[in-house]
Amino acid sequence: MRIEIIEKNCKASEKLTGIIEKKIGRLEKYFDVDSVCTVFLKQENKFAKTEVTILYKGNMIRAEVSGENFYDNIDVILPKIENQIYRHKSRIESKLKKDAFLEKRLFLEEADVPVGKLVKTKTFELSPMTTEEAVEQLDLLGHSFYIFQDAETGEVRVVYLRSNGDVGLIIPKKAK
């Protein structure tokens, strides 16, 4: 697995880079050599934000953490990544290394894996609107995301509240 470190508003020391490569490198037991792990380090005011994205065979696993420093963030984010791998084990196992699950877990005990279940299904009509109107609806409803039909294109879009208080827009694209 190739590890790429991207820095924004900060400079990772050699020590930090070494720790990141060593700890993230332990995840190689799950992924083939053609996988790419991008570690994004960003200093935002007093907070250090760390994002880890692993691209493997057309799929992606991603987690992010904000904390006081990047060293602690790595220790918090690795169990999150591994938890995602195990939560979706049956779905992604064929895309991971052949013997990925033979050894014990690296960062969490089996008992630590929370299992979520579908508890509610909701149906609603998509309303054609502009992105600005969708952001307004997001704010009025107090939700963390809002799904709408783009008035110009007729396609489905999602606006969502980002952790820093800004709003993001998701534009789905059909897989090739």
PDB file of N, CA and C in Angstrom, residues 60-156:
ATOM      1  N   MET A  60     -13.523   2.834  -1.401  1.00  0.00           N
ATOM      2  CA  MET A  60     -12.887   3.811  -0.535  1.00  0.00           C
ATOM      3  C   MET A  60     -13.324   3.582   0.906  1.00  0.00           C
ATOM      4  N   ILE A  61     -12.369   3.732   1.808  1.00  0.00           N
ATOM      5  CA  ILE A  61     -12.644   3.776   3.240  1.00  0.00           C
ATOM      6  C   ILE A  61     -12.071   5.098   3.715  1.00  0.00           C
ATOM      7  N   ARG A  62     -12.836   5.817   4.556  1.00  0.00           N
ATOM      8  CA  ARG A  62     -12.400   7.145   4.961  1.00  0.00           C
ATOM      9  C   ARG A  62     -12.823   7.427   6.396  1.00  0.00           C
ATOM     10  N   ALA A  63     -11.971   8.138   7.112  1.00  0.00           N
ATOM     11  CA  ALA A  63     -12.308   8.606   8.462  1.00  0.00           C
ATOM     12  C   ALA A  63     -11.586   9.921   8.700  1.00  0.00           C
ATOM     13  N   GLU A  64     -12.132  10.722   9.594  1.00  0.00           N
ATOM     14  CA  GLU A  64     -11.475  11.977   9.956  1.00  0.00           C
ATOM     15  C   GLU A  64     -11.629  12.225  11.444  1.00  0.00           C
ATOM     16  N   VAL A  65     -10.647  12.930  11.992  1.00  0.00           N
ATOM     17  CA  VAL A  65     -10.603  13.228  13.420  1.00  0.00           C
ATOM     18  C   VAL A  65     -10.017  14.620  13.598  1.00  0.00           C
ATOM     19  N   SER A  66     -10.538  15.357  14.567  1.00  0.00           N
ATOM     20  CA  SER A  66      -9.936  16.627  14.970  1.00  0.00           C
ATOM     21  C   SER A  66      -9.532  16.510  16.424  1.00  0.00           C
ATOM     22  N   GLY A  67      -8.367  17.038  16.733  1.00  0.00           N
ATOM     23  CA  GLY A  67      -7.881  16.969  18.099  1.00  0.00           C
ATOM     24  C   GLY A  67      -6.817  18.014  18.344  1.00  0.00           C
ATOM     25  N   GLU A  68      -6.127  17.859  19.455  1.00  0.00           N
ATOM     26  CA  GLU A  68      -5.109  18.833  19.817  1.00  0.00           C
ATOM     27  C   GLU A  68      -3.825  18.662  19.020  1.00  0.00           C
ATOM     28  N   ASN A  69      -3.521  17.403  18.619  1.00  0.00           N
ATOM     29  CA  ASN A  69      -2.287  17.180  17.851  1.00  0.00           C
ATOM     30  C   ASN A  69      -2.435  15.976  16.931  1.00  0.00           C
ATOM     31  N   PHE A  70      -1.570  15.924  15.937  1.00  0.00           N
ATOM     32  CA  PHE A  70      -1.632  14.873  14.925  1.00  0.00           C
ATOM     33  C   PHE A  70      -1.248  13.505  15.482  1.00  0.00           C
ATOM     34  N   TYR A  71      -0.391  13.471  16.479  1.00  0.00           N
ATOM     35  CA  TYR A  71       0.045  12.198  17.059  1.00  0.00           C
ATOM     36  C   TYR A  71      -1.148  11.459  17.683  1.00  0.00           C
ATOM     37  N   ASP A  72      -1.928  12.181  18.488  1.00  0.00           N
ATOM     38  CA  ASP A  72      -3.111  11.570  19.107  1.00  0.00           C
ATOM     39  C   ASP A  72      -4.161  11.224  18.045  1.00  0.00           C
ATOM     40  N   ASN A  73      -4.284  12.081  17.038  1.00  0.00           N
ATOM     41  CA  ASN A  73      -5.268  11.833  15.980  1.00  0.00           C
ATOM     42  C   ASN A  73      -5.034  10.496  15.286  1.00  0.00           C
ATOM     43  N   ILE A  74      -3.775  10.164  15.013  1.00  0.00           N
ATOM     44  CA  ILE A  74      -3.466   8.894  14.346  1.00  0.00           C
ATOM     45  C   ILE A  74      -3.927   7.727  15.204  1.00  0.00           C
ATOM     46  N   ASP A  75      -3.707   7.828  16.514  1.00  0.00           N
ATOM     47  CA  ASP A  75      -4.125   6.749  17.414  1.00  0.00           C
ATOM     48  C   ASP A  75      -5.645   6.626  17.495  1.00  0.00           C
ATOM     49  N   VAL A  76      -6.368   7.706  17.267  1.00  0.00           N
ATOM     50  CA  VAL A  76      -7.830   7.677  17.302  1.00  0.00           C
ATOM     51  C   VAL A  76      -8.405   7.221  15.965  1.00  0.00           C
ATOM     52  N   ILE A  77      -7.763   7.601  14.869  1.00  0.00           N
ATOM     53  CA  ILE A  77      -8.339   7.336  13.551  1.00  0.00           C
ATOM     54  C   ILE A  77      -8.144   5.886  13.081  1.00  0.00           C
ATOM     55  N   LEU A  78      -7.055   5.259  13.494  1.00  0.00           N
ATOM     56  CA  LEU A  78      -6.799   3.884  13.045  1.00  0.00           C
ATOM     57  C   LEU A  78      -7.872   2.896  13.509  1.00  0.00           C
ATOM     58  N   PRO A  79      -8.320   2.956  14.774  1.00  0.00           N
ATOM     59  CA  PRO A  79      -9.425   2.065  15.143  1.00  0.00           C
ATOM     60  C   PRO A  79     -10.703   2.355  14.359  1.00  0.00           C
ATOM     61  N   LYS A  80     -10.933   3.624  14.000  1.00  0.00           N
ATOM     62  CA  LYS A  80     -12.105   3.960  13.186  1.00  0.00           C
ATOM     63  C   LYS A  80     -12.033   3.277  11.822  1.00  0.00           C
ATOM     64  N   ILE A  81     -10.859   3.347  11.193  1.00  0.00           N
ATOM     65  CA  ILE A  81     -10.669   2.711   9.880  1.00  0.00           C
ATOM     66  C   ILE A  81     -10.879   1.199  10.002  1.00  0.00           C
ATOM     67  N   GLU A  82     -10.229   0.602  10.991  1.00  0.00           N
ATOM     68  CA  GLU A  82     -10.344  -0.841  11.148  1.00  0.00           C
ATOM     69  C   GLU A  82     -11.785  -1.239  11.475  1.00  0.00           C
ATOM     70  N   ASN A  83     -12.454  -0.430  12.244  1.00  0.00           N
ATOM     71  CA  ASN A  83     -13.851  -0.697  12.568  1.00  0.00           C
ATOM     72  C   ASN A  83     -14.699  -0.718  11.303  1.00  0.00           C
ATOM     73  N   GLN A  84     -14.454   0.214  10.393  1.00  0.00           N
ATOM     74  CA  GLN A  84     -15.187   0.233   9.125  1.00  0.00           C
ATOM     75  C   GLN A  84     -14.911  -1.032   8.321  1.00  0.00           C
ATOM     76  N   ILE A  85     -13.656  -1.448   8.318  1.00  0.00           N
ATOM     77  CA  ILE A  85     -13.293  -2.668   7.584  1.00  0.00           C
ATOM     78  C   ILE A  85     -14.075  -3.851   8.132  1.00  0.00           C
ATOM     79  N   TYR A  86     -14.120  -3.992   9.439  1.00  0.00           N
ATOM     80  CA  TYR A  86     -14.811  -5.122  10.052  1.00  0.00           C
ATOM     81  C   TYR A  86     -16.328  -5.011   9.966  1.00  0.00           C
ATOM     82  N   ARG A  87     -16.863  -3.799  10.073  1.00  0.00           N
ATOM     83  CA  ARG A  87     -18.311  -3.620   9.968  1.00  0.00           C
ATOM     84  C   ARG A  87     -18.821  -4.045   8.600  1.00  0.00           C
ATOM     85  N   HIS A  88     -18.011  -3.816   7.573  1.00  0.00           N
ATOM     86  CA  HIS A  88     -18.432  -4.126   6.206  1.00  0.00           C
ATOM     87  C   HIS A  88     -17.674  -5.336   5.658  1.00  0.00           C
ATOM     88  N   LYS A  89     -17.164  -6.148   6.570  1.00  0.00           N
ATOM     89  CA  LYS A  89     -16.317  -7.283   6.216  1.00  0.00           C
ATOM     90  C   LYS A  89     -16.937  -8.167   5.124  1.00  0.00           C
ATOM     91  N   SER A  90     -18.181  -8.554   5.291  1.00  0.00           N
ATOM     92  CA  SER A  90     -18.788  -9.476   4.332  1.00  0.00           C
ATOM     93  C   SER A  90     -18.914  -8.859   2.942  1.00  0.00           C
ATOM     94  N   ARG A  91     -19.119  -7.559   2.883  1.00  0.00           N
ATOM     95  CA  ARG A  91     -19.284  -6.885   1.598  1.00  0.00           C
ATOM     96  C   ARG A  91     -17.970  -6.623   0.879  1.00  0.00           C
ATOM     97  N   ILE A  92     -16.894  -6.359   1.651  1.00  0.00           N
ATOM     98  CA  ILE A  92     -15.639  -5.954   1.018  1.00  0.00           C
ATOM     99  C   ILE A  92     -14.552  -7.015   1.071  1.00  0.00           C
ATOM    100  N   GLU A  93     -14.817  -8.143   1.731  1.00  0.00           N
ATOM    101  CA  GLU A  93     -13.778  -9.151   1.938  1.00  0.00           C
ATOM    102  C   GLU A  93     -13.144  -9.610   0.627  1.00  0.00           C
ATOM    103  N   SER A  94     -13.933  -9.752  -0.425  1.00  0.00           N
ATOM    104  CA  SER A  94     -13.397 -10.239  -1.695  1.00  0.00           C
ATOM    105  C   SER A  94     -12.452  -9.229  -2.346  1.00  0.00           C
ATOM    106  N   LYS A  95     -12.480  -7.973  -1.888  1.00  0.00           N
ATOM    107  CA  LYS A  95     -11.626  -6.938  -2.477  1.00  0.00           C
ATOM    108  C   LYS A  95     -10.383  -6.663  -1.646  1.00  0.00           C
ATOM    109  N   LEU A  96     -10.292  -7.299  -0.482  1.00  0.00           N
ATOM    110  CA  LEU A  96      -9.130  -7.119   0.380  1.00  0.00           C
ATOM    111  C   LEU A  96      -8.161  -8.269   0.151  1.00  0.00           C
ATOM    112  N   LYS A  97      -7.036  -8.232   0.843  1.00  0.00           N
ATOM    113  CA  LYS A  97      -6.067  -9.318   0.737  1.00  0.00           C
ATOM    114  C   LYS A  97      -6.733 -10.638   1.098  1.00  0.00           C
ATOM    115  N   LYS A  98      -6.243 -11.706   0.497  1.00  0.00           N
ATOM    116  CA  LYS A  98      -6.851 -13.018   0.657  1.00  0.00           C
ATOM    117  C   LYS A  98      -6.962 -13.444   2.122  1.00  0.00           C
ATOM    118  N   ASP A  99      -5.913 -13.257   2.908  1.00  0.00           N
ATOM    119  CA  ASP A  99      -5.902 -13.713   4.297  1.00  0.00           C
ATOM    120  C   ASP A  99      -6.025 -12.561   5.297  1.00  0.00           C
ATOM    121  N   ALA A 100      -6.694 -11.493   4.923  1.00  0.00           N
ATOM    122  CA  ALA A 100      -6.745 -10.280   5.746  1.00  0.00           C
ATOM    123  C   ALA A 100      -7.341 -10.512   7.132  1.00  0.00           C
ATOM    124  N   PHE A 101      -8.274 -11.437   7.255  1.00  0.00           N
ATOM    125  CA  PHE A 101      -8.979 -11.596   8.517  1.00  0.00           C
ATOM    126  C   PHE A 101      -8.534 -12.816   9.314  1.00  0.00           C
ATOM    127  N   LEU A 102      -7.430 -13.444   8.930  1.00  0.00           N
ATOM    128  CA  LEU A 102      -6.949 -14.614   9.657  1.00  0.00           C
ATOM    129  C   LEU A 102      -6.337 -14.259  11.006  1.00  0.00           C
ATOM    130  N   GLU A 103      -5.582 -13.172  11.041  1.00  0.00           N
ATOM    131  CA  GLU A 103      -4.930 -12.751  12.281  1.00  0.00           C
ATOM    132  C   GLU A 103      -5.883 -11.918  13.125  1.00  0.00           C
ATOM    133  N   LYS A 104      -5.478 -11.651  14.376  1.00  0.00           N
ATOM    134  CA  LYS A 104      -6.269 -10.809  15.267  1.00  0.00           C
ATOM    135  C   LYS A 104      -6.341  -9.394  14.724  1.00  0.00           C
ATOM    136  N   ARG A 105      -7.300  -8.653  15.218  1.00  0.00           N
ATOM    137  CA  ARG A 105      -7.428  -7.243  14.846  1.00  0.00           C
ATOM    138  C   ARG A 105      -6.230  -6.466  15.351  1.00  0.00           C
ATOM    139  N   LEU A 106      -5.909  -5.394  14.676  1.00  0.00           N
ATOM    140  CA  LEU A 106      -4.750  -4.582  15.039  1.00  0.00           C
ATOM    141  C   LEU A 106      -5.059  -3.563  16.127  1.00  0.00           C
ATOM    142  N   PHE A 107      -6.193  -2.895  16.039  1.00  0.00           N
ATOM    143  CA  PHE A 107      -6.448  -1.736  16.885  1.00  0.00           C
ATOM    144  C   PHE A 107      -7.622  -1.878  17.848  1.00  0.00           C
ATOM    145  N   LEU A 108      -8.531  -2.808  17.616  1.00  0.00           N
ATOM    146  CA  LEU A 108      -9.703  -2.982  18.478  1.00  0.00           C
ATOM    147  C   LEU A 108      -9.913  -4.450  18.795  1.00  0.00           C
ATOM    148  N   GLU A 109     -10.542  -4.714  19.905  1.00  0.00           N
ATOM    149  CA  GLU A 109     -10.958  -6.080  20.235  1.00  0.00           C
ATOM    150  C   GLU A 109     -12.289  -6.339  19.549  1.00  0.00           C
ATOM    151  N   GLU A 110     -12.615  -7.606  19.298  1.00  0.00           N
ATOM    152  CA  GLU A 110     -13.877  -7.958  18.640  1.00  0.00           C
ATOM    153  C   GLU A 110     -15.081  -7.350  19.354  1.00  0.00           C
ATOM    154  N   ALA A 111     -15.076  -7.372  20.676  1.00  0.00           N
ATOM    155  CA  ALA A 111     -16.211  -6.882  21.450  1.00  0.00           C
ATOM    156  C   ALA A 111     -16.436  -5.380  21.281  1.00  0.00           C
ATOM    157  N   ASP A 112     -15.425  -4.653  20.811  1.00  0.00           N
ATOM    158  CA  ASP A 112     -15.528  -3.205  20.661  1.00  0.00           C
ATOM    159  C   ASP A 112     -16.262  -2.775  19.399  1.00  0.00           C
ATOM    160  N   VAL A 113     -16.619  -3.716  18.533  1.00  0.00           N
ATOM    161  CA  VAL A 113     -17.220  -3.377  17.249  1.00  0.00           C
ATOM    162  C   VAL A 113     -18.721  -3.173  17.411  1.00  0.00           C
ATOM    163  N   PRO A 114     -19.181  -1.910  17.349  1.00  0.00           N
ATOM    164  CA  PRO A 114     -20.620  -1.685  17.444  1.00  0.00           C
ATOM    165  C   PRO A 114     -21.308  -2.118  16.149  1.00  0.00           C
ATOM    166  N   VAL A 115     -22.457  -2.735  16.299  1.00  0.00           N
ATOM    167  CA  VAL A 115     -23.190  -3.194  15.131  1.00  0.00           C
ATOM    168  C   VAL A 115     -24.439  -2.354  14.998  1.00  0.00           C
ATOM    169  N   GLY A 116     -24.514  -1.586  13.913  1.00  0.00           N
ATOM    170  CA  GLY A 116     -25.689  -0.772  13.663  1.00  0.00           C
ATOM    171  C   GLY A 116     -26.711  -1.566  12.884  1.00  0.00           C
ATOM    172  N   LYS A 117     -27.980  -1.193  13.053  1.00  0.00           N
ATOM    173  CA  LYS A 117     -29.020  -1.880  12.304  1.00  0.00           C
ATOM    174  C   LYS A 117     -30.000  -0.850  11.786  1.00  0.00           C
ATOM    175  N   LEU A 118     -30.641  -1.184  10.712  1.00  0.00           N
ATOM    176  CA  LEU A 118     -31.641  -0.310  10.115  1.00  0.00           C
ATOM    177  C   LEU A 118     -32.855  -0.283  11.030  1.00  0.00           C
ATOM    178  N   VAL A 119     -33.238   0.885  11.514  1.00  0.00           N
ATOM    179  CA  VAL A 119     -34.352   0.980  12.444  1.00  0.00           C
ATOM    180  C   VAL A 119     -35.512   1.821  11.899  1.00  0.00           C
ATOM    181  N   LYS A 120     -35.288   2.488  10.784  1.00  0.00           N
ATOM    182  CA  LYS A 120     -36.345   3.327  10.247  1.00  0.00           C
ATOM    183  C   LYS A 120     -36.163   3.503   8.750  1.00  0.00           C
ATOM    184  N   THR A 121     -37.244   3.501   8.036  1.00  0.00           N
ATOM    185  CA  THR A 121     -37.236   3.778   6.604  1.00  0.00           C
ATOM    186  C   THR A 121     -38.165   4.963   6.370  1.00  0.00           C
ATOM    187  N   LYS A 122     -37.693   5.911   5.577  1.00  0.00           N
ATOM    188  CA  LYS A 122     -38.462   7.121   5.338  1.00  0.00           C
ATOM    189  C   LYS A 122     -38.616   7.327   3.841  1.00  0.00           C
ATOM    190  N   THR A 123     -39.785   7.722   3.420  1.00  0.00           N
ATOM    191  CA  THR A 123     -40.048   8.023   2.012  1.00  0.00           C
ATOM    192  C   THR A 123     -40.527   9.471   1.928  1.00  0.00           C
ATOM    193  N   PHE A 124     -40.017  10.194   0.919  1.00  0.00           N
ATOM    194  CA  PHE A 124     -40.440  11.577   0.743  1.00  0.00           C
ATOM    195  C   PHE A 124     -40.294  11.950  -0.715  1.00  0.00           C
ATOM    196  N   GLU A 125     -41.007  12.998  -1.104  1.00  0.00           N
ATOM    197  CA  GLU A 125     -40.920  13.496  -2.472  1.00  0.00           C
ATOM    198  C   GLU A 125     -39.772  14.483  -2.575  1.00  0.00           C
ATOM    199  N   LEU A 126     -39.007  14.367  -3.658  1.00  0.00           N
ATOM    200  CA  LEU A 126     -37.938  15.329  -3.912  1.00  0.00           C
ATOM    201  C   LEU A 126     -38.544  16.568  -4.539  1.00  0.00           C
ATOM    202  N   SER A 127     -38.174  17.703  -4.023  1.00  0.00           N
ATOM    203  CA  SER A 127     -38.682  18.962  -4.553  1.00  0.00           C
ATOM    204  C   SER A 127     -37.624  19.623  -5.412  1.00  0.00           C
ATOM    205  N   PRO A 128     -37.996  20.025  -6.640  1.00  0.00           N
ATOM    206  CA  PRO A 128     -37.034  20.762  -7.461  1.00  0.00           C
ATOM    207  C   PRO A 128     -36.736  22.120  -6.824  1.00  0.00           C
ATOM    208  N   MET A 129     -35.453  22.425  -6.659  1.00  0.00           N
ATOM    209  CA  MET A 129     -35.048  23.706  -6.079  1.00  0.00           C
ATOM    210  C   MET A 129     -33.594  23.979  -6.420  1.00  0.00           C
ATOM    211  N   THR A 130     -33.177  25.192  -6.154  1.00  0.00           N
ATOM    212  CA  THR A 130     -31.780  25.570  -6.363  1.00  0.00           C
ATOM    213  C   THR A 130     -30.969  25.102  -5.139  1.00  0.00           C
ATOM    214  N   THR A 131     -29.667  25.110  -5.296  1.00  0.00           N
ATOM    215  CA  THR A 131     -28.793  24.743  -4.181  1.00  0.00           C
ATOM    216  C   THR A 131     -28.983  25.709  -3.016  1.00  0.00           C
ATOM    217  N   GLU A 132     -29.141  27.003  -3.322  1.00  0.00           N
ATOM    218  CA  GLU A 132     -29.334  28.000  -2.273  1.00  0.00           C
ATOM    219  C   GLU A 132     -30.609  27.716  -1.478  1.00  0.00           C
ATOM    220  N   GLU A 133     -31.689  27.333  -2.178  1.00  0.00           N
ATOM    221  CA  GLU A 133     -32.931  26.998  -1.486  1.00  0.00           C
ATOM    222  C   GLU A 133     -32.758  25.747  -0.624  1.00  0.00           C
ATOM    223  N   ALA A 134     -31.988  24.791  -1.103  1.00  0.00           N
ATOM    224  CA  ALA A 134     -31.740  23.569  -0.338  1.00  0.00           C
ATOM    225  C   ALA A 134     -30.945  23.871   0.935  1.00  0.00           C
ATOM    226  N   VAL A 135     -29.962  24.766   0.832  1.00  0.00           N
ATOM    227  CA  VAL A 135     -29.188  25.167   2.009  1.00  0.00           C
ATOM    228  C   VAL A 135     -30.107  25.847   3.023  1.00  0.00           C
ATOM    229  N   GLU A 136     -31.036  26.649   2.534  1.00  0.00           N
ATOM    230  CA  GLU A 136     -31.997  27.312   3.409  1.00  0.00           C
ATOM    231  C   GLU A 136     -32.874  26.277   4.124  1.00  0.00           C
ATOM    232  N   GLN A 137     -33.324  25.253   3.393  1.00  0.00           N
ATOM    233  CA  GLN A 137     -34.121  24.188   3.990  1.00  0.00           C
ATOM    234  C   GLN A 137     -33.320  23.412   5.041  1.00  0.00           C
ATOM    235  N   LEU A 138     -32.059  23.158   4.726  1.00  0.00           N
ATOM    236  CA  LEU A 138     -31.162  22.475   5.664  1.00  0.00           C
ATOM    237  C   LEU A 138     -31.118  23.243   6.988  1.00  0.00           C
ATOM    238  N   ASP A 139     -30.965  24.543   6.892  1.00  0.00           N
ATOM    239  CA  ASP A 139     -30.893  25.394   8.069  1.00  0.00           C
ATOM    240  C   ASP A 139     -32.231  25.433   8.805  1.00  0.00           C
ATOM    241  N   LEU A 140     -33.315  25.554   8.064  1.00  0.00           N
ATOM    242  CA  LEU A 140     -34.643  25.636   8.686  1.00  0.00           C
ATOM    243  C   LEU A 140     -35.016  24.346   9.422  1.00  0.00           C
ATOM    244  N   LEU A 141     -34.631  23.199   8.844  1.00  0.00           N
ATOM    245  CA  LEU A 141     -34.977  21.920   9.456  1.00  0.00           C
ATOM    246  C   LEU A 141     -34.039  21.534  10.594  1.00  0.00           C
ATOM    247  N   GLY A 142     -32.836  22.101  10.584  1.00  0.00           N
ATOM    248  CA  GLY A 142     -31.870  21.761  11.618  1.00  0.00           C
ATOM    249  C   GLY A 142     -31.260  20.376  11.436  1.00  0.00           C
ATOM    250  N   HIS A 143     -31.311  19.856  10.213  1.00  0.00           N
ATOM    251  CA  HIS A 143     -30.743  18.539   9.924  1.00  0.00           C
ATOM    252  C   HIS A 143     -29.268  18.674   9.550  1.00  0.00           C
ATOM    253  N   SER A 144     -28.584  17.543   9.463  1.00  0.00           N
ATOM    254  CA  SER A 144     -27.179  17.566   9.065  1.00  0.00           C
ATOM    255  C   SER A 144     -27.027  17.396   7.551  1.00  0.00           C
ATOM    256  N   PHE A 145     -28.104  16.987   6.869  1.00  0.00           N
ATOM    257  CA  PHE A 145     -28.073  16.885   5.407  1.00  0.00           C
ATOM    258  C   PHE A 145     -29.476  17.103   4.860  1.00  0.00           C
ATOM    259  N   TYR A 146     -29.558  17.418   3.557  1.00  0.00           N
ATOM    260  CA  TYR A 146     -30.848  17.612   2.907  1.00  0.00           C
ATOM    261  C   TYR A 146     -30.732  17.147   1.457  1.00  0.00           C
ATOM    262  N   ILE A 147     -31.648  16.283   1.056  1.00  0.00           N
ATOM    263  CA  ILE A 147     -31.656  15.730  -0.304  1.00  0.00           C
ATOM    264  C   ILE A 147     -32.686  16.502  -1.122  1.00  0.00           C
ATOM    265  N   PHE A 148     -32.304  16.872  -2.348  1.00  0.00           N
ATOM    266  CA  PHE A 148     -33.229  17.626  -3.196  1.00  0.00           C
ATOM    267  C   PHE A 148     -32.976  17.329  -4.668  1.00  0.00           C
ATOM    268  N   GLN A 149     -33.911  17.761  -5.493  1.00  0.00           N
ATOM    269  CA  GLN A 149     -33.785  17.628  -6.942  1.00  0.00           C
ATOM    270  C   GLN A 149     -33.357  18.985  -7.496  1.00  0.00           C
ATOM    271  N   ASP A 150     -32.245  19.001  -8.216  1.00  0.00           N
ATOM    272  CA  ASP A 150     -31.734  20.238  -8.782  1.00  0.00           C
ATOM    273  C   ASP A 150     -32.746  20.769  -9.805  1.00  0.00           C
ATOM    274  N   ALA A 151     -33.171  22.009  -9.631  1.00  0.00           N
ATOM    275  CA  ALA A 151     -34.186  22.601 -10.498  1.00  0.00           C
ATOM    276  C   ALA A 151     -33.723  22.707 -11.950  1.00  0.00           C
ATOM    277  N   GLU A 152     -32.426  22.913 -12.176  1.00  0.00           N
ATOM    278  CA  GLU A 152     -31.907  23.065 -13.533  1.00  0.00           C
ATOM    279  C   GLU A 152     -31.723  21.731 -14.244  1.00  0.00           C
ATOM    280  N   THR A 153     -31.116  20.762 -13.551  1.00  0.00           N
ATOM    281  CA  THR A 153     -30.753  19.493 -14.194  1.00  0.00           C
ATOM    282  C   THR A 153     -31.741  18.366 -13.930  1.00  0.00           C
ATOM    283  N   GLY A 154     -32.540  18.485 -12.865  1.00  0.00           N
ATOM    284  CA  GLY A 154     -33.462  17.408 -12.502  1.00  0.00           C
ATOM    285  C   GLY A 154     -32.783  16.259 -11.768  1.00  0.00           C
ATOM    286  N   GLU A 155     -31.492  16.392 -11.512  1.00  0.00           N
ATOM    287  CA  GLU A 155     -30.748  15.323 -10.848  1.00  0.00           C
ATOM    288  C   GLU A 155     -30.779  15.489  -9.328  1.00  0.00           C
ATOM    289  N   VAL A 156     -30.547  14.376  -8.630  1.00  0.00           N
ATOM    290  CA  VAL A 156     -30.546  14.377  -7.168  1.00  0.00           C
ATOM    291  C   VAL A 156     -29.244  14.976  -6.653  1.00  0.00           C
TER     292      VAL A 156
END
